[in-house]
Coordinates of N, CA, C and O in Angstrom, one line a residue:
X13 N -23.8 -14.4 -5.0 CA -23.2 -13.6 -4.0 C -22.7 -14.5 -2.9 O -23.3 -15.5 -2.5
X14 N -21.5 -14.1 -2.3 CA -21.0 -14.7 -1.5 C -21.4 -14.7 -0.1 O -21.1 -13.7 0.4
X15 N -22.0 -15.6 0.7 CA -22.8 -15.7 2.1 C -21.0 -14.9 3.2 O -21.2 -14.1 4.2
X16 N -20.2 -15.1 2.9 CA -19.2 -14.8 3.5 C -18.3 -13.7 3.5 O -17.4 -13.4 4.2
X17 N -18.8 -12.9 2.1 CA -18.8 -11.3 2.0 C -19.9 -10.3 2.8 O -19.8 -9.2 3.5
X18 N -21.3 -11.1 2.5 CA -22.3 -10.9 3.8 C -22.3 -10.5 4.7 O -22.7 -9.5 5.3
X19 N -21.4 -11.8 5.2 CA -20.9 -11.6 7.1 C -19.9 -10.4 7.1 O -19.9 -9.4 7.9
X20 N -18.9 -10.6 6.1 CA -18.2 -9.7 6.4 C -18.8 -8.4 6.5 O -18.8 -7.8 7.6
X21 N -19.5 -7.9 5.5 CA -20.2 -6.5 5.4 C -21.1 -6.3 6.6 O -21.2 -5.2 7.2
X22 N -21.7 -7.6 6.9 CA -22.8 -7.3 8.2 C -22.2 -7.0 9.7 O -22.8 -6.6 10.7
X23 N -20.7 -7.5 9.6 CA -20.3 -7.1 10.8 C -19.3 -5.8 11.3 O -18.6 -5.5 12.2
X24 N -19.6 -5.5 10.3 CA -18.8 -4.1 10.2 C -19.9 -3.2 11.6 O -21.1 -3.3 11.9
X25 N -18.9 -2.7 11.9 CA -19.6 -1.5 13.3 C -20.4 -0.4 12.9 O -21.6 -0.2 13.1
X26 N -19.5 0.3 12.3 CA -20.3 1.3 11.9 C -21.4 1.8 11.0 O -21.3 1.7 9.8
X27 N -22.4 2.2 11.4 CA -23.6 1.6 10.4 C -23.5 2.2 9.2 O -23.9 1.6 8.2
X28 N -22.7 3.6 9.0 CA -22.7 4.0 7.8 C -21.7 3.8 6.9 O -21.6 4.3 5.8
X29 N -20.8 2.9 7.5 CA -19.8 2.2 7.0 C -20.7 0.8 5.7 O -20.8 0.6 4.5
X30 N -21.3 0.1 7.2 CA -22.1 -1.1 6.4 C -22.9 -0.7 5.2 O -23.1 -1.3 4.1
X31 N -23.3 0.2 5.7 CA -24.6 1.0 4.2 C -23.6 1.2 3.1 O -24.2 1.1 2.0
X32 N -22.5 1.5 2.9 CA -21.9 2.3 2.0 C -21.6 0.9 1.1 O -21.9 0.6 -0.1
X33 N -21.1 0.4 2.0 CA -20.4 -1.4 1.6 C -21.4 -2.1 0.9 O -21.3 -2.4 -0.3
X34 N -22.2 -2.3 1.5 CA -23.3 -2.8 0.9 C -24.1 -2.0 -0.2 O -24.8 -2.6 -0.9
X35 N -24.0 -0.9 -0.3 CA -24.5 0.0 -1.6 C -23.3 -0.7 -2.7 O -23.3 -1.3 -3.8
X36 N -22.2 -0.2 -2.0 CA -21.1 -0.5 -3.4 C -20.7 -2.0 -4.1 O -20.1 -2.3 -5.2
X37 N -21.1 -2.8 -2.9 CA -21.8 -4.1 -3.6 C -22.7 -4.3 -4.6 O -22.3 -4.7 -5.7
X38 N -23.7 -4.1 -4.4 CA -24.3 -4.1 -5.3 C -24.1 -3.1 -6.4 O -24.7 -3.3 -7.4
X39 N -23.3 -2.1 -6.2 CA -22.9 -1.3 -7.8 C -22.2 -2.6 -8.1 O -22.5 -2.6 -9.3
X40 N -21.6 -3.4 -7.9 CA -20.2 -3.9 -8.1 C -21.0 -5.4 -9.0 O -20.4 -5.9 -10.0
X41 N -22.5 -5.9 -8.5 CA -23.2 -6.9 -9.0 C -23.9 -6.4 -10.1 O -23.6 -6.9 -11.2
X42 N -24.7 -5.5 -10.1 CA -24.7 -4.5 -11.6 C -24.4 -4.3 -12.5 O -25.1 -4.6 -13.5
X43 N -22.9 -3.6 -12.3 CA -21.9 -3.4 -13.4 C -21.1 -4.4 -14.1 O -20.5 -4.3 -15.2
X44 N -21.3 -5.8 -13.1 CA -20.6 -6.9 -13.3 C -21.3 -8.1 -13.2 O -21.1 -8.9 -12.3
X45 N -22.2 -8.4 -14.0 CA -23.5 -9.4 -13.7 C -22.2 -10.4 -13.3 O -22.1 -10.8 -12.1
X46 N -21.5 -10.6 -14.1 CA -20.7 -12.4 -13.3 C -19.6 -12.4 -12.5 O -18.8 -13.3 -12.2
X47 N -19.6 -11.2 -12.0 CA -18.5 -11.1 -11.0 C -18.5 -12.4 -10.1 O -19.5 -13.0 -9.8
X48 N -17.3 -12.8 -9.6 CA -17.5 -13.7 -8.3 C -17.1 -12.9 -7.1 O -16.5 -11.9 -7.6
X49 N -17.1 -12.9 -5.9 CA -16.7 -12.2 -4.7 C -16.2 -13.4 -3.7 O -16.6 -14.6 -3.5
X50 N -15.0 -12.6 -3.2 CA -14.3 -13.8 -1.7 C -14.0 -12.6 -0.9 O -14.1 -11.4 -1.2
X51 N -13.7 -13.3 0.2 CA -12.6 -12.4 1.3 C -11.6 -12.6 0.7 O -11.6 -13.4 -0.2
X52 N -10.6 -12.1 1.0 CA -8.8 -12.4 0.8 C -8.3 -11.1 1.5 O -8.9 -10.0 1.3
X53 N -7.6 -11.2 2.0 CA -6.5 -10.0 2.5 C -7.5 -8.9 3.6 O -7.5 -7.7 3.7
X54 N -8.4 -9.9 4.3 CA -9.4 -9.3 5.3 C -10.3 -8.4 4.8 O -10.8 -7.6 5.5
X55 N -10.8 -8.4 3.2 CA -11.8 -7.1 2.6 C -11.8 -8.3 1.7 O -11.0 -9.1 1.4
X56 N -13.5 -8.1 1.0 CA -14.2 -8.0 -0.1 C -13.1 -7.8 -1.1 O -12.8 -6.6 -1.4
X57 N -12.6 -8.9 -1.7 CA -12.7 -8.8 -3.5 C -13.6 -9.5 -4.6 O -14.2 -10.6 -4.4
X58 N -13.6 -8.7 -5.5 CA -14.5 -9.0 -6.6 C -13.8 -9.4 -7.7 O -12.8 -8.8 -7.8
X59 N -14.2 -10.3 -8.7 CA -13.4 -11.1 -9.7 C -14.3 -11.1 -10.9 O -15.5 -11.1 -10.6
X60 N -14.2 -11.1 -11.8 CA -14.1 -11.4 -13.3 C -13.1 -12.1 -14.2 O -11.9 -11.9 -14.6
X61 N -13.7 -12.9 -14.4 CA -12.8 -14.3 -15.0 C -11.6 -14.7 -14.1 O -10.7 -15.3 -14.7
X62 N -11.4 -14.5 -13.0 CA -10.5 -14.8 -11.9 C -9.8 -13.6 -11.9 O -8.7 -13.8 -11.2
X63 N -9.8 -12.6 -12.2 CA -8.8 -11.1 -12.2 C -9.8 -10.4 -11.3 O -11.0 -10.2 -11.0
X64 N -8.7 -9.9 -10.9 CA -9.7 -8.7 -9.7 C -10.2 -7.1 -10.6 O -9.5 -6.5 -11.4
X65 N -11.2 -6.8 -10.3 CA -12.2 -6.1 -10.9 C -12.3 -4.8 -9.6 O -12.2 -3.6 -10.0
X66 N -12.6 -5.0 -8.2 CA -12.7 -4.3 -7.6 C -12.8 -4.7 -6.2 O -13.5 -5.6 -5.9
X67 N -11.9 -3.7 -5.1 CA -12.0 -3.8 -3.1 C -12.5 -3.2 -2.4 O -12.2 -2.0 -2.2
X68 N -13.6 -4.1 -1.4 CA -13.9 -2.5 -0.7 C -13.3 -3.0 0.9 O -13.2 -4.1 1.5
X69 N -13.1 -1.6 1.0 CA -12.4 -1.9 2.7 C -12.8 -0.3 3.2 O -13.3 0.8 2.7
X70 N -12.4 -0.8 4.5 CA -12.9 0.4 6.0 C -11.9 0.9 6.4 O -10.8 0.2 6.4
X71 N -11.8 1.8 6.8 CA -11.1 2.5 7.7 C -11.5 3.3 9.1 O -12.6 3.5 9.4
X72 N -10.5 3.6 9.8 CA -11.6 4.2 10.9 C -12.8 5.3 10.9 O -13.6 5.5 11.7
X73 N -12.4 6.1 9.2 CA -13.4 7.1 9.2 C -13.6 7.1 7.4 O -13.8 8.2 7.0
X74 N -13.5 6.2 6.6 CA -13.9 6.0 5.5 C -14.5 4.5 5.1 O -14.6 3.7 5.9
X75 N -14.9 4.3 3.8 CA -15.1 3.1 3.1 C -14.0 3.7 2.0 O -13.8 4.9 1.8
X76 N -13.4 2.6 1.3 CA -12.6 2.9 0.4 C -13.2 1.8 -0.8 O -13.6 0.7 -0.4
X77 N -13.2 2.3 -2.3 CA -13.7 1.6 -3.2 C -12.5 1.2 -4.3 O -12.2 2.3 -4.8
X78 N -11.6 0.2 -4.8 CA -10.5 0.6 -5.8 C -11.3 -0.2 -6.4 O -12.0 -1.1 -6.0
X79 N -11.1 0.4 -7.9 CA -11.1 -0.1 -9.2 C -9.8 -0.7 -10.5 O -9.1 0.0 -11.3
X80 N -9.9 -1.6 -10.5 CA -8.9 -2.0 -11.3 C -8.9 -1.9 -12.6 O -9.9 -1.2 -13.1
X81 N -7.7 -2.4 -13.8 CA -7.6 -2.2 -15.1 C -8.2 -0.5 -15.6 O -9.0 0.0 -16.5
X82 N -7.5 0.0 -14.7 CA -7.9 2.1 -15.0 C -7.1 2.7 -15.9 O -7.2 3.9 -16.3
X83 N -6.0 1.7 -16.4 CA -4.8 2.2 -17.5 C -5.3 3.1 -18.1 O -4.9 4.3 -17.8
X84 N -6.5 3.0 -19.4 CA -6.7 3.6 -20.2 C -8.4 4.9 -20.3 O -9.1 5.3 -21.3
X85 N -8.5 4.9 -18.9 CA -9.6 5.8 -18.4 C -9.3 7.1 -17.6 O -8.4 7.4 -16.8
X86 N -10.3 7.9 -18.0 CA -9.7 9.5 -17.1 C -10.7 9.5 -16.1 O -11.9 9.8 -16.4
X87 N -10.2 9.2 -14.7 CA -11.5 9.0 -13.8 C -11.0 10.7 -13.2 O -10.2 11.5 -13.4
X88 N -11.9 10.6 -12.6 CA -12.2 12.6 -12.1 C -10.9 12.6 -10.9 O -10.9 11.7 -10.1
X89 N -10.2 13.4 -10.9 CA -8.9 13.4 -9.7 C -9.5 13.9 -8.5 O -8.7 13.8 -7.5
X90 N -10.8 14.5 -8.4 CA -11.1 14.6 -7.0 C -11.7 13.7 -6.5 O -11.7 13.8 -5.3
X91 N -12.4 12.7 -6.9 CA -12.4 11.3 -6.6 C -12.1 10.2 -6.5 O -12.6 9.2 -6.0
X92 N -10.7 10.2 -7.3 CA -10.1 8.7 -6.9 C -8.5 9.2 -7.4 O -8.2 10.0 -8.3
X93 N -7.7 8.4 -6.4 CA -6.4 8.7 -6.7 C -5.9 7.3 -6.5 O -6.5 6.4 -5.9
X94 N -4.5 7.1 -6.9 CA -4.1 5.9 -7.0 C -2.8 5.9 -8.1 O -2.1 6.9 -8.3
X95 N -2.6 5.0 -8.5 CA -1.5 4.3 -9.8 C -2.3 3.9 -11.0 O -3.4 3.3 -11.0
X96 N -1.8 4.3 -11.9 CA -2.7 4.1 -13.4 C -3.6 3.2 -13.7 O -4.7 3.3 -14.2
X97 N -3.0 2.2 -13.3 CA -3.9 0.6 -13.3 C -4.6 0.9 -12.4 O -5.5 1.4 -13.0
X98 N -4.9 0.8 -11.3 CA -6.0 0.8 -10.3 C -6.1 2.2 -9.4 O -5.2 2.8 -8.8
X99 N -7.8 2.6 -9.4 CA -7.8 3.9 -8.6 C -9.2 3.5 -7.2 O -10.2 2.7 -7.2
X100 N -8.7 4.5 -6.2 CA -9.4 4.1 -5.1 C -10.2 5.3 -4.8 O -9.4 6.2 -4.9
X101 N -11.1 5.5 -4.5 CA -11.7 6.5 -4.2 C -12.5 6.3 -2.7 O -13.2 5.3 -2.4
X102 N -12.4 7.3 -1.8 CA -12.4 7.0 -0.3 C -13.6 7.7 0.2 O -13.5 8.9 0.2
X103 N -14.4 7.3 0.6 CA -15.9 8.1 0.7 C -16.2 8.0 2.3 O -16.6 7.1 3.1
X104 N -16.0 9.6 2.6 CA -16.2 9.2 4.5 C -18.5 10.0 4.4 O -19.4 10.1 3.7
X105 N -18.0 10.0 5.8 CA -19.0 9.6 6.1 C -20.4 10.5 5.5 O -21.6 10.2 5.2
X106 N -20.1 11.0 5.6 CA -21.9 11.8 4.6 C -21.5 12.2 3.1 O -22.2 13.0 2.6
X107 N -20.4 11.8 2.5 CA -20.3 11.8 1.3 C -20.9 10.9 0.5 O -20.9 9.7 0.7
X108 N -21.5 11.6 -0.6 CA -22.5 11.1 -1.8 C -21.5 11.1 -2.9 O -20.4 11.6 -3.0
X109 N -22.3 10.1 -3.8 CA -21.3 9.8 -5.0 C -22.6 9.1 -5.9 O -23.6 8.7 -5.3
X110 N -22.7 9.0 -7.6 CA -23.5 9.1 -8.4 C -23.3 7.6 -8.6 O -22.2 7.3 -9.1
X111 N -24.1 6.6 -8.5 CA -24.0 5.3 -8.0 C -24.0 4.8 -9.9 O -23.3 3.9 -10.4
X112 N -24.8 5.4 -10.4 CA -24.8 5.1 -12.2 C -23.7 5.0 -12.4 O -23.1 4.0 -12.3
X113 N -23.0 6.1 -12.9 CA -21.6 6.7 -12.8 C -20.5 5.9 -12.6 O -19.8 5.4 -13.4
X114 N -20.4 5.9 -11.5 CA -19.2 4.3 -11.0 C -19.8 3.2 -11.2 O -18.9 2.3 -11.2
X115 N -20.9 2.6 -11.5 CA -21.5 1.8 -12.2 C -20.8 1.4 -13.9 O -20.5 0.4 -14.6
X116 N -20.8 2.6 -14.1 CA -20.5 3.1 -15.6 C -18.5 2.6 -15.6 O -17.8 1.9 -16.3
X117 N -18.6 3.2 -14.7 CA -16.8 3.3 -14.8 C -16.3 1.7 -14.4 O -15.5 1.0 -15.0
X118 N -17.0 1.4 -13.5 CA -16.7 -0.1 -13.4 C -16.9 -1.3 -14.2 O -16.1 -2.3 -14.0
X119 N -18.1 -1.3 -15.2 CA -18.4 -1.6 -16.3 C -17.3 -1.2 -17.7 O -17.1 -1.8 -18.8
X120 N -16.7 -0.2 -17.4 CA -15.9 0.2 -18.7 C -13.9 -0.6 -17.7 O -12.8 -1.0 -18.1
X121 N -14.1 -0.6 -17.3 CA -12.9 -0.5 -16.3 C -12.5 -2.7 -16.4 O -11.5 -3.4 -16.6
X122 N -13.9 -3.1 -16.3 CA -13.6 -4.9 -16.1 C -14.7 -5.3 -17.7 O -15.5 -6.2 -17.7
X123 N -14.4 -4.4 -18.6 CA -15.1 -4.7 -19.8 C -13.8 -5.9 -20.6 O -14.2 -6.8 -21.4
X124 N -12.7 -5.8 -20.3 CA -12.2 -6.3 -21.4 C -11.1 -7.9 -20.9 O -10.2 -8.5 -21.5
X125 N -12.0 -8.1 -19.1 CA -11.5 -9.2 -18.5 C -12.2 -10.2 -19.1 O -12.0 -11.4 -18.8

């Protein structure tokens, strides 16, 4: 884990922002034992074999999660929308979501990096 995705996540303001980031982190180490993680483009990316796997970023009243290589998966349309290849799903603030599940999908999603 990257000490500098850390900071990033740790200095986020809003507390349920940070909790969310840091939950979907760790879906993201999980699903992806060898992921690597950097900043780039001021958010958290996550890599598999140097390809991006998955982003999380903030907004003023969401965390947003995209998942890459989604070409050939039917992810649920009330939870993530986007372009074929990559879908984002945006989780404000007392929204729950089944942490296995996107585990699952992220695992099938950076299976074939």
């Amino acid at each position: 884990m990257s000490q500098e995705v850390l900071e990033f996540i740790e200095a986020i303001t809003e507390t349920w922002q940070k909790e969310k980031a840091l939950e979907l982190r760790g879906i993201v180490h999980q699903a992806i034992p060898s992921v690597t993680e950097r900043i780039q483009y001021k958010k958290p990316h996550f890599l598999k074999n140097g390809k991006y796997a998955a982003i999380i970023s903030t907004s003023k009243d969401a965390v947003s999660f995209t998942i890459f290589h989604t070409v050939n998966m039917r992810l649920p349309e009330d939870l993530f929308t986007g372009p074929e290849e990559r879908k984002t799903m945006k989780l404000k603030k007392d929204q729950t979501f089944d942490a296995k599940q996107l585990a699952a999908w992220l695992a099938e999603a950076s299976s074939s990096l």
